[in-house]
Short mmCIF file of C-alpha atoms in Angstrom, two decimals:
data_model
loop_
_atom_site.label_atom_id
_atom_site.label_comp_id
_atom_site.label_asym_id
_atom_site.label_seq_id
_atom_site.Cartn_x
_atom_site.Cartn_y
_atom_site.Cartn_z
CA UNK A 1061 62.45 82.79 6.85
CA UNK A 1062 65.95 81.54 6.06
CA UNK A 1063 67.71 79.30 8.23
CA UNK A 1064 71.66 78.36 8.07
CA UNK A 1065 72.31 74.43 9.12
CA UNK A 1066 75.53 72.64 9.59
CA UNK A 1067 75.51 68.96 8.02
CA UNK A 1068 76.94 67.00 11.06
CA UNK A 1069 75.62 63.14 9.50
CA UNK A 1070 74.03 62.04 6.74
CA UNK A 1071 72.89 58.22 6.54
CA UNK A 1072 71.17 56.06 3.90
CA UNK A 1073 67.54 57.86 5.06
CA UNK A 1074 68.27 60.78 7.82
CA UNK A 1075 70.61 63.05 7.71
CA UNK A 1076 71.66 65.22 11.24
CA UNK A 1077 71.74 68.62 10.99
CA UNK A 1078 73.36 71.35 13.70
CA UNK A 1079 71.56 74.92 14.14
CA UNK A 1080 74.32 77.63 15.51
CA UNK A 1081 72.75 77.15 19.13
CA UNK A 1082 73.65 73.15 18.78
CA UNK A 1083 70.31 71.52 18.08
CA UNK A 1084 69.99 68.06 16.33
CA UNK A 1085 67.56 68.46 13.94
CA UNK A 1086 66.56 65.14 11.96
CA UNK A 1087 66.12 65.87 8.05
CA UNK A 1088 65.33 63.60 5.52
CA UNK A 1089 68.53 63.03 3.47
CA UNK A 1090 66.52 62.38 -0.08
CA UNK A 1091 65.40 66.08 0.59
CA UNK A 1092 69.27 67.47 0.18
CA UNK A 1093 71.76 67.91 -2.68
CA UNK A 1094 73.12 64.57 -3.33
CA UNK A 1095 76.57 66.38 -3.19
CA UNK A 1096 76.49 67.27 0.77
CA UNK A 1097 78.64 65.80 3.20
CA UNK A 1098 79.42 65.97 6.43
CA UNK A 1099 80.19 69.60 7.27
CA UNK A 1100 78.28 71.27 4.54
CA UNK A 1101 76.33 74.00 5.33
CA UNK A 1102 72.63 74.65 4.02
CA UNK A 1103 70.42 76.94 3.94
CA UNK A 1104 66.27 75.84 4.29
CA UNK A 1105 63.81 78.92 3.66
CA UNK A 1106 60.48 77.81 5.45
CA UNK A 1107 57.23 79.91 4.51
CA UNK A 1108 53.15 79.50 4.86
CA UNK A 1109 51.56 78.48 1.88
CA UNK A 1110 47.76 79.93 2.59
CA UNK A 1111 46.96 78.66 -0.71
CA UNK A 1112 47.54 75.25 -0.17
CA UNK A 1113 45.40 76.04 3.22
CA UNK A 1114 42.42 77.11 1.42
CA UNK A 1115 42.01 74.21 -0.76
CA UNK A 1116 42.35 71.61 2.07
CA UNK A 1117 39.59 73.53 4.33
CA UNK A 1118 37.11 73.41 1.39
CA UNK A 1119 37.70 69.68 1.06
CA UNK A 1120 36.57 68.98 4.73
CA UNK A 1121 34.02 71.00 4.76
CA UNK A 1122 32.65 69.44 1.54
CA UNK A 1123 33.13 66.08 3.04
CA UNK A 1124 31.00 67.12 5.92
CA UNK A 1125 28.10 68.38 4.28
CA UNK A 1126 28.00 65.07 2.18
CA UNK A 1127 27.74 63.23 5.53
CA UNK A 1128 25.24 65.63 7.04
CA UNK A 1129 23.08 65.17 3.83
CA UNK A 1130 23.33 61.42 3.54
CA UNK A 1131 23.36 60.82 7.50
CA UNK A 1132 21.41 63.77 9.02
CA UNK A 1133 18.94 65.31 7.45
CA UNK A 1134 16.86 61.86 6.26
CA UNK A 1135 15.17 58.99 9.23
CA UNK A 1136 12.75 56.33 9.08
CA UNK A 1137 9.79 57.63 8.80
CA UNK A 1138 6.87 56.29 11.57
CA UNK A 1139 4.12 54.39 9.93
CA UNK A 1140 1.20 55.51 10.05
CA UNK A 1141 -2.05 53.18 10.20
CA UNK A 1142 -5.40 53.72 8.79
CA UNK A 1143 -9.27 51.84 8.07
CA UNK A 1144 -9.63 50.57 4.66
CA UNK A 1145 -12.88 48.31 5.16
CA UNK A 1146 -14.68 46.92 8.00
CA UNK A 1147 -17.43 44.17 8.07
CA UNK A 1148 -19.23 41.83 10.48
CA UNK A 1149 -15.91 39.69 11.29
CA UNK A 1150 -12.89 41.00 9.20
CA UNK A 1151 -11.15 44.63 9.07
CA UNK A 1152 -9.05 45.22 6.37
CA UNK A 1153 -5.83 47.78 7.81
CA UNK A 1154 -3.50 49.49 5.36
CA UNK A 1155 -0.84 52.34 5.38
CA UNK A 1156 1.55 54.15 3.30
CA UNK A 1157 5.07 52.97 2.03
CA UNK A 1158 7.96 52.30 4.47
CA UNK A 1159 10.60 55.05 4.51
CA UNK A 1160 13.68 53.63 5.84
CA UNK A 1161 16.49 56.24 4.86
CA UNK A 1162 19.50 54.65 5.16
CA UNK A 1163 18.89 51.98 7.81
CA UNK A 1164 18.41 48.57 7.26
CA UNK A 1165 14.74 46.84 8.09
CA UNK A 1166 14.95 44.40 10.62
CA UNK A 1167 11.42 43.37 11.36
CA UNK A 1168 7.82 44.99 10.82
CA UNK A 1169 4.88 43.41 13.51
CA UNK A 1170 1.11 44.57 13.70
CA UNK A 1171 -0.09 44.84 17.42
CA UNK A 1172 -3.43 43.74 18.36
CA UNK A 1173 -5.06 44.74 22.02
CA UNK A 1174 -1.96 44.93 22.90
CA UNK A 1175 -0.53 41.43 22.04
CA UNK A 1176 1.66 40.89 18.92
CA UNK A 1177 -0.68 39.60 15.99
CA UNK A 1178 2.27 38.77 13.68
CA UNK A 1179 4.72 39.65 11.35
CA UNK A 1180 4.33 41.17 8.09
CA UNK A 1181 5.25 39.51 5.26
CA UNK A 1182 7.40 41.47 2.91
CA UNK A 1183 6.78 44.29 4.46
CA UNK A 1184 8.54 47.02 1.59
CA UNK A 1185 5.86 45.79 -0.67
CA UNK A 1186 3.17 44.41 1.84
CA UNK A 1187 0.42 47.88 2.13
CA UNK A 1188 -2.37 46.22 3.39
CA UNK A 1189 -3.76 43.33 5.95
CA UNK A 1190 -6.91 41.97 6.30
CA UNK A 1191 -7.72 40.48 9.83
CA UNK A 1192 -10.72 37.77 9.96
CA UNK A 1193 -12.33 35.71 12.66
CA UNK A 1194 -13.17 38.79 14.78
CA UNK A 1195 -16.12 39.15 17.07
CA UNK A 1196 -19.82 40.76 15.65
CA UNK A 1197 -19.68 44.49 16.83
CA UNK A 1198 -16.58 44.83 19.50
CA UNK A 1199 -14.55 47.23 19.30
CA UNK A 1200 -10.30 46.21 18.44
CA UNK A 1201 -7.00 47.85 18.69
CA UNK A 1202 -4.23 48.04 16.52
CA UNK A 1203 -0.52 49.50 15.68
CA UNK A 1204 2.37 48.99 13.97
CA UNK A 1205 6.11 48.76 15.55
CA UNK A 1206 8.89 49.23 12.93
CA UNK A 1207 12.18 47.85 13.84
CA UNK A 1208 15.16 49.37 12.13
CA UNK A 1209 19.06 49.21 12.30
CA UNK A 1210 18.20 53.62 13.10
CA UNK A 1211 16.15 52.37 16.34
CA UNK A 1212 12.22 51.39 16.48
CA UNK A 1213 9.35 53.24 15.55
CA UNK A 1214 5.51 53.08 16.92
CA UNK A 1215 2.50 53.62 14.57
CA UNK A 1216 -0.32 55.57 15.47
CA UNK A 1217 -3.03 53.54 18.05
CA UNK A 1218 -5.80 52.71 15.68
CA UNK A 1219 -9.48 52.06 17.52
CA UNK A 1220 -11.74 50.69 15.24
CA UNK A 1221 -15.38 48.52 15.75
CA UNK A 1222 -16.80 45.75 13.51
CA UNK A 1223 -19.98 46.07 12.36
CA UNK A 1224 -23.59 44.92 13.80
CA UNK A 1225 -25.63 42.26 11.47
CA UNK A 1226 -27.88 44.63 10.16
CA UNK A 1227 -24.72 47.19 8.66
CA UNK A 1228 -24.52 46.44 5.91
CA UNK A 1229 -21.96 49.36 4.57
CA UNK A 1230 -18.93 46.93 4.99
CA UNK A 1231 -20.26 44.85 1.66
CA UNK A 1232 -17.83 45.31 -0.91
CA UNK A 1233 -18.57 42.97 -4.57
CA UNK A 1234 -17.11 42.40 -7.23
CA UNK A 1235 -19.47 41.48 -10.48
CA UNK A 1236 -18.53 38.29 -12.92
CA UNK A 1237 -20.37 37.38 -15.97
CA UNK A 1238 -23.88 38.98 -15.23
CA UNK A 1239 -26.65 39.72 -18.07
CA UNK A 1240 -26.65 43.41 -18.68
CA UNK A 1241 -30.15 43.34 -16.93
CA UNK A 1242 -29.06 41.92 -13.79
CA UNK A 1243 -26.02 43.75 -13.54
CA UNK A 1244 -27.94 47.16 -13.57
CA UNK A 1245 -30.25 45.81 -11.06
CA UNK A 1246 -27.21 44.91 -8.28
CA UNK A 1247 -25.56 47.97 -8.77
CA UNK A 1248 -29.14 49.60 -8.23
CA UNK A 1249 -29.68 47.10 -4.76
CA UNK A 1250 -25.81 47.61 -3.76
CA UNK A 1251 -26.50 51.67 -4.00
CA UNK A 1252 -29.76 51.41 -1.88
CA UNK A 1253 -27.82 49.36 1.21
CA UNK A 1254 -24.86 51.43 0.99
CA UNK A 1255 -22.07 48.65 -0.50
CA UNK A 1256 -19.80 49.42 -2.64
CA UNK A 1257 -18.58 48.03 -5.82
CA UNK A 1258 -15.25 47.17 -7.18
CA UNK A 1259 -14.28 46.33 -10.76
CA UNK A 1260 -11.41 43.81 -9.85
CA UNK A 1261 -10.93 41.34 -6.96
CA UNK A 1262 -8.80 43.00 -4.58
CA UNK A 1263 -7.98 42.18 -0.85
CA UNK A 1264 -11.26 44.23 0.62
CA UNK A 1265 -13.81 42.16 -1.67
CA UNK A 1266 -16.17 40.37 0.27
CA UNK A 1267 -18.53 38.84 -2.51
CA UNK A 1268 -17.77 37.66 -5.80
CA UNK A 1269 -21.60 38.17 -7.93
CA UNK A 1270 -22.39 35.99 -11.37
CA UNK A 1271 -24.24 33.71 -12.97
CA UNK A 1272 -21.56 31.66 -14.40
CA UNK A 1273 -17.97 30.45 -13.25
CA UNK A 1274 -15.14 31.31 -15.51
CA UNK A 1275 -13.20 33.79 -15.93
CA UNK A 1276 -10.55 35.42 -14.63
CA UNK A 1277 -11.70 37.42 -11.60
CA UNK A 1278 -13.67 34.29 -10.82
CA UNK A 1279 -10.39 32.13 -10.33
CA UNK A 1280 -9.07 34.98 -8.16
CA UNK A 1281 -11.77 35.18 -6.06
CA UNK A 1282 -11.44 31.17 -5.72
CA UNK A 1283 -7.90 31.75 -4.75
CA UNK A 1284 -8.56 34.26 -2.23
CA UNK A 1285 -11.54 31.91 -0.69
CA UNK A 1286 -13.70 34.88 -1.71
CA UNK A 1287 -17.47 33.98 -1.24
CA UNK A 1288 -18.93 33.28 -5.40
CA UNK A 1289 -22.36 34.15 -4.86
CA UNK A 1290 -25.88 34.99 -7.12
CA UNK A 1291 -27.27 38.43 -7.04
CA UNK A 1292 -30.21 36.99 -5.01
CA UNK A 1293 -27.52 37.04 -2.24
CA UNK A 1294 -27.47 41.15 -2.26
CA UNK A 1295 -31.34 41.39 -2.72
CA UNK A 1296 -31.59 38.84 0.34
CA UNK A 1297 -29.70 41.13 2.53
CA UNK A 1298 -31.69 44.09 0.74
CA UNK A 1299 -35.17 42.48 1.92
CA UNK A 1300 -33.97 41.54 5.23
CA UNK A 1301 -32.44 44.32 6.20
CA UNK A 1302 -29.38 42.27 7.41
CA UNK A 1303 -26.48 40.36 6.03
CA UNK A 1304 -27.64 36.55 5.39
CA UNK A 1305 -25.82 33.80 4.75
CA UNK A 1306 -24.20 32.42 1.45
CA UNK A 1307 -24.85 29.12 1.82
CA UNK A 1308 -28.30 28.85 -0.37
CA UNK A 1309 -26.80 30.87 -3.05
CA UNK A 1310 -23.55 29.91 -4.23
CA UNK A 1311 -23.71 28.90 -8.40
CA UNK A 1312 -24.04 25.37 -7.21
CA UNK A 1313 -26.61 25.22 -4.56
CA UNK A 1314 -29.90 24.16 -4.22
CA UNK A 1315 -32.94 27.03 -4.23
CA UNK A 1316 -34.97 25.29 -0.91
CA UNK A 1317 -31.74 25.59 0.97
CA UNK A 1318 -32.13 29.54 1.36
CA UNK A 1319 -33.35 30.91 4.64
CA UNK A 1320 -34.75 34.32 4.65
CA UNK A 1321 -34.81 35.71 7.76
CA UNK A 1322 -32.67 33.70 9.48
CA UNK A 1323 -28.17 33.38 9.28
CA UNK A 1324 -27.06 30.29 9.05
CA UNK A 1325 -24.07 30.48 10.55
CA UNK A 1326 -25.77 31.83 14.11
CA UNK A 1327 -28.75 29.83 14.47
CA UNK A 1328 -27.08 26.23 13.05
CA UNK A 1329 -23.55 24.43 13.76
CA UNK A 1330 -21.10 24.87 11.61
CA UNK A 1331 -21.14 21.99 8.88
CA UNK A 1332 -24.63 21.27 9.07
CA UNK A 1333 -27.21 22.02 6.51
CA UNK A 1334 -29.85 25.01 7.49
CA UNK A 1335 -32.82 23.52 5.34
CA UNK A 1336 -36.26 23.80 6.45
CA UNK A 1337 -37.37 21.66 4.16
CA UNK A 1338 -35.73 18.51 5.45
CA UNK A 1339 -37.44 15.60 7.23
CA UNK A 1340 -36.75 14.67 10.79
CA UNK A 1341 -34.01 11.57 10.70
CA UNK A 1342 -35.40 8.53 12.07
CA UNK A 1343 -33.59 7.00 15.47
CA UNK A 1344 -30.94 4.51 14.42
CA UNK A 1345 -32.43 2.18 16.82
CA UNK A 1346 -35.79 2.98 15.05
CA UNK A 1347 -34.71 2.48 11.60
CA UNK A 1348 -32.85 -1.00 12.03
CA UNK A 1349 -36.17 -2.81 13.83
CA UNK A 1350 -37.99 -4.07 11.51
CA UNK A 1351 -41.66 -3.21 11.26
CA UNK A 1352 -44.17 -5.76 13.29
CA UNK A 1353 -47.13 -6.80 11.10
CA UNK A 1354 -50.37 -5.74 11.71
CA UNK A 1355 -53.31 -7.86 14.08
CA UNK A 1356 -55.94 -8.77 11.72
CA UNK A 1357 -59.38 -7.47 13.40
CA UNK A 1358 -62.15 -9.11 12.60
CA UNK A 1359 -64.74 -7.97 10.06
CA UNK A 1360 -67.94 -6.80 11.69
CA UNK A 1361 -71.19 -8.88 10.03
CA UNK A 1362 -72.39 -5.72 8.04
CA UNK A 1363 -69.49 -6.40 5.50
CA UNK A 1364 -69.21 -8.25 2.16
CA UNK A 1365 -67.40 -12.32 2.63
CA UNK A 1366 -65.49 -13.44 -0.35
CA UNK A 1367 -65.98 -17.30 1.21
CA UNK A 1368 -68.47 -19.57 -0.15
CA UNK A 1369 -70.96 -22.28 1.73
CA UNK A 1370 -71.44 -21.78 4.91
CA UNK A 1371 -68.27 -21.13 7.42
CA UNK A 1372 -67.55 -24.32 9.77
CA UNK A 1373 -66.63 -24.04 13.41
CA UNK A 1374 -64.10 -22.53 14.66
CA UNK A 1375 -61.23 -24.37 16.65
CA UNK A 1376 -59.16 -22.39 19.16
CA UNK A 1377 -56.24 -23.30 20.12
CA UNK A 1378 -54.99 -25.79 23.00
CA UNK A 1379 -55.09 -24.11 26.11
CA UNK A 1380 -51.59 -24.25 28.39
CA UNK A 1381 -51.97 -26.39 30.99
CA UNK A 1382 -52.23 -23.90 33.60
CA UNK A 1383 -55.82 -23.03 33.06
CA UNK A 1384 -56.40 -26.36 34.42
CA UNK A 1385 -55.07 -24.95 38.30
CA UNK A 1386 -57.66 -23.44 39.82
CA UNK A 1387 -58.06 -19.61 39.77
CA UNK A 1388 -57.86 -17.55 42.55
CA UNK A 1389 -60.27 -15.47 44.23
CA UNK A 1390 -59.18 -12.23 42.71
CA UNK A 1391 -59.19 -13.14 39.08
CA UNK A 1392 -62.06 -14.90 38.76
CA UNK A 1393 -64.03 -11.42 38.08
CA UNK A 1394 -61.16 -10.77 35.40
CA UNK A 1395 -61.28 -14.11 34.11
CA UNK A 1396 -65.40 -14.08 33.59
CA UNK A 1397 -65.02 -10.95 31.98
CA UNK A 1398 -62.84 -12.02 29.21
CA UNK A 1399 -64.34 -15.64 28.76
CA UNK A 1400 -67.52 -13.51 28.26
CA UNK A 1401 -65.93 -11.03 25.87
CA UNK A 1402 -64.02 -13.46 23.92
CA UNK A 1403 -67.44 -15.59 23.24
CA UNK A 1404 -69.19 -12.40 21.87
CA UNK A 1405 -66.58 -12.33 19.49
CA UNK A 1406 -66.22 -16.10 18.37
CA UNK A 1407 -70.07 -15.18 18.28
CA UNK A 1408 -69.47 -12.36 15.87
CA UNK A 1409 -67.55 -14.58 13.60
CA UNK A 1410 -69.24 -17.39 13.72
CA UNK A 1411 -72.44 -15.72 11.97
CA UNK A 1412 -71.52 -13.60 9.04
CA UNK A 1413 -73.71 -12.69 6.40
CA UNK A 1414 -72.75 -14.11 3.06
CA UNK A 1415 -74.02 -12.88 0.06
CA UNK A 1416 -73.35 -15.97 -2.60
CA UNK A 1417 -74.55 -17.06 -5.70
CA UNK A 1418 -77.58 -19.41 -5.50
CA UNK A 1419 -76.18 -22.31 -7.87
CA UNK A 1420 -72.82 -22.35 -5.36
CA UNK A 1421 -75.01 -22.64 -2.36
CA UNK A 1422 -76.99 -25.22 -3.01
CA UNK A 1423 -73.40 -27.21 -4.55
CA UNK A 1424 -72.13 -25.97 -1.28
CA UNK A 1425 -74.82 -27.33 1.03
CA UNK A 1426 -74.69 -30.41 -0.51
CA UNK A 1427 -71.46 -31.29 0.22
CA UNK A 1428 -70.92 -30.22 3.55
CA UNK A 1429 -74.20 -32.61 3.95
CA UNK A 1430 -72.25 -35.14 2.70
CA UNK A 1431 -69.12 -34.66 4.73
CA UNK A 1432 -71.24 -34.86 8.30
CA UNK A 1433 -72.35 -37.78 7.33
CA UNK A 1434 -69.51 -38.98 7.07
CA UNK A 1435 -68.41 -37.43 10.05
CA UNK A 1436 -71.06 -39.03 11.99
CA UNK A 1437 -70.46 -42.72 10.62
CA UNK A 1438 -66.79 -42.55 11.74
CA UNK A 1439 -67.76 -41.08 14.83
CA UNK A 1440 -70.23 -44.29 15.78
CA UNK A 1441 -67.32 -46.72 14.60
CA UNK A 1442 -64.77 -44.81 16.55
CA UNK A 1443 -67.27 -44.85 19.59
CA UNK A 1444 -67.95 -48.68 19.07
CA UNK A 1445 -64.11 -49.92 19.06
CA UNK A 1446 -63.02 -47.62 21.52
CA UNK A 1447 -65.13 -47.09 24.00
CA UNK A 1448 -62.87 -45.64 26.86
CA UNK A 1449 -61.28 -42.95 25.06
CA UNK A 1450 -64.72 -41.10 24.68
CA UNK A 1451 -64.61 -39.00 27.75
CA UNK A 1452 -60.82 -37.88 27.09
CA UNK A 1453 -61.98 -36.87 23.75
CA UNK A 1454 -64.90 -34.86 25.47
CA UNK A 1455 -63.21 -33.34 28.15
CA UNK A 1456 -60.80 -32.16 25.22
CA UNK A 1457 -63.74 -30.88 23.08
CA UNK A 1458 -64.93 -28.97 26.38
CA UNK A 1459 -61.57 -27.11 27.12
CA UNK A 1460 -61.33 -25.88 23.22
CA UNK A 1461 -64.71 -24.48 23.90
CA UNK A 1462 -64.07 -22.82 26.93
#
């Protein structure tokens, strides 16, 4: 199409242009000769150039399908939660790689019951979990809730139980430095209970077995506060029929502190030895008295005297001064009773039977001879100088007596 214009203006930028029915049309002026004035007259030819079209509508659409294929077609995919291991108080939960497309993570939480458990740490390498301190047999809940910049996304509800005591499927161990003939006789005891066995320490190992503690699965397992444990431990549970305790068979423990039959951790307080063997404690108020010694009894006739010569009389003691009051009428049966008693015993004593040499005797009798009659000389002087003190001195003799 050709097209005749009249040059009414041209400026520094626009030049004005007149059409034969007097339109203004606005033209750029870099577009014209740079020998038109004002008055000129051009002519523009305008045409479609479907070429140029073409080209431009396979460059959008190109640029769409790039969008759709980066944008569209890939999501975040929804986790999906499984069972790896289960025992008596732990379950060990895993699940497949997190497929974020092209959002951005913001957060991934396991779901317990219904309550939030906790976050994952480093959760685009994090696969696993292991959750301990749970109940003996009860049944738990759990799911996963992925939070992206795309939206949030729900695992599958898992519904798993712990097992009873006497499971004994959830064992999984780990062998150390055994003896080649003890080794073939755990994996033999592990096969009959239905364990399993795994050749490195890895986050579902329940037991670390040896004998001796090096190595470098052994410092793993100390890391991971694995139980390190003797292959009596698995035979234990084998004979029992249940899973025992570890506390009588870690590398360091003594022998008398295992308890077949029984778990420690059920039927004694945490942080107290389970020994049978161990005596009762005394009570502290028991142990700090100290021990009374003994009333000497004394010997019966029909036994052997070291003493020799012939014993002398016996003195009691000095009677308080009360027995001199007057008893009353309902002791004095009491009273008779024991005087009587404690004269059959001063009886007793006073006549043992000595068995004595004969030449120690006679030395024996001789002296004690001597030393009454002495006795009796001082007693006549006493008697003779000091008359009045006699009967004091007899009443004295008669209350030792009594």
């Amino acid at each position: 199409m050709l097209v005749s214009l009249t040059v009414g203006k041209v400026d520094a930028g626009v030049a004005v242009l007149l059409t034969q029915d007097k339109r203004l049309i606005e033209f750029p002026s870099i577009l014209l000769p740079s020998t038109i004035t004002s008055g000129s007259i051009v002519d523009i030819e305008v045409k479609q150039n479907h070429e140029a079209e073409q080209k431009s509508q396979a460059a959008f659409a190109a640029l769409q399908r790039q969008i759709l294929n980066t944008y569209g077609l890939h999501v975040p995919a929804t986790p999906v939660l499984r069972l790896r291991n289960a025992t008596q108080t732990s379950l060990v939960l895993e699940w497949d790689p997190i497929q974020l497309a092209t959002t951005t993570l913001r957060s991934l939480a396991l779901y317990r019951n219904g309550s939030k458990a906790g976050n994952i740490p480093r959760p685009l390498d994090t696969l696993s979990t292991k959750m301990s301190g749970l109940a003996i047999d009860t049944e738990y809940s759990f799911y996963l809730v992925l939070k992206t910049s795309g939206g949030i996304y729900t695992s599958n509800t898992l519904t798993v139980k712990t097992h009873a005591m006497s499971n004994l499927t959830g064992i999984t161990v780990t062998p150390g430095i055994l003896p080649p003939q003890l080794r073939e006789s755990l994996e033999l005891a592990i096969s009959r209970i239905g364990a399993r066995i795994n050749d490195t320490v890895k986050i579902d190992t329940t037991h670390f077995v040896c004998t001796e503690g090096r190595g470098r699965d052994w410092e793993r397992a100390n890391e991971m506060n694995i139980p390190v444990v003797r292959p009596e431990w698995v035979e234990g549970c084998e004979r029992e029929g249940k899973i025992i305790g570890v506390r009588g068979y870690y590398l360091d423990a003594d022998p008398k502190q295992r308890q077949i039959g029984s778990n420690p951790s059920l039927s004694a307080p945490a942080g107290r030895p389970s020994t049978t063997t161990a005596p009762p404690a005394q009570a502290p108020h028991q142990a700090n008295e100290p021990q009374r010694p003994k009333e000497q009894q004394p010997k019966s006739p029909d036994r052997e005297s070291t003493v020799s010569g012939e014993p002398g009389p016996e003195v009691m003691p000095t009677p308080p001064p009360q027995k001199d009051l007057p008893p009353t009428p309902a002791d004095d049966g009491e009273e008779e009773s024991e005087e009587d008693g404690e004269e059959e015993a001063e009886h007793e004593i006073e006549q043992p039977t000595v068995v004595e040499p004969k030449g120690k005797g006679k030395a024996a009798e001789v002296e004690s001879d001597q030393e009454e009659g002495e006795d009796e000389d001082e007693e006549e002087s006493n008697n003779s100088q000091q008359g009045p003190k006699v009967d004091g001195k007899g009443t004295e003799m008669e209350d030792v007596a009594l």
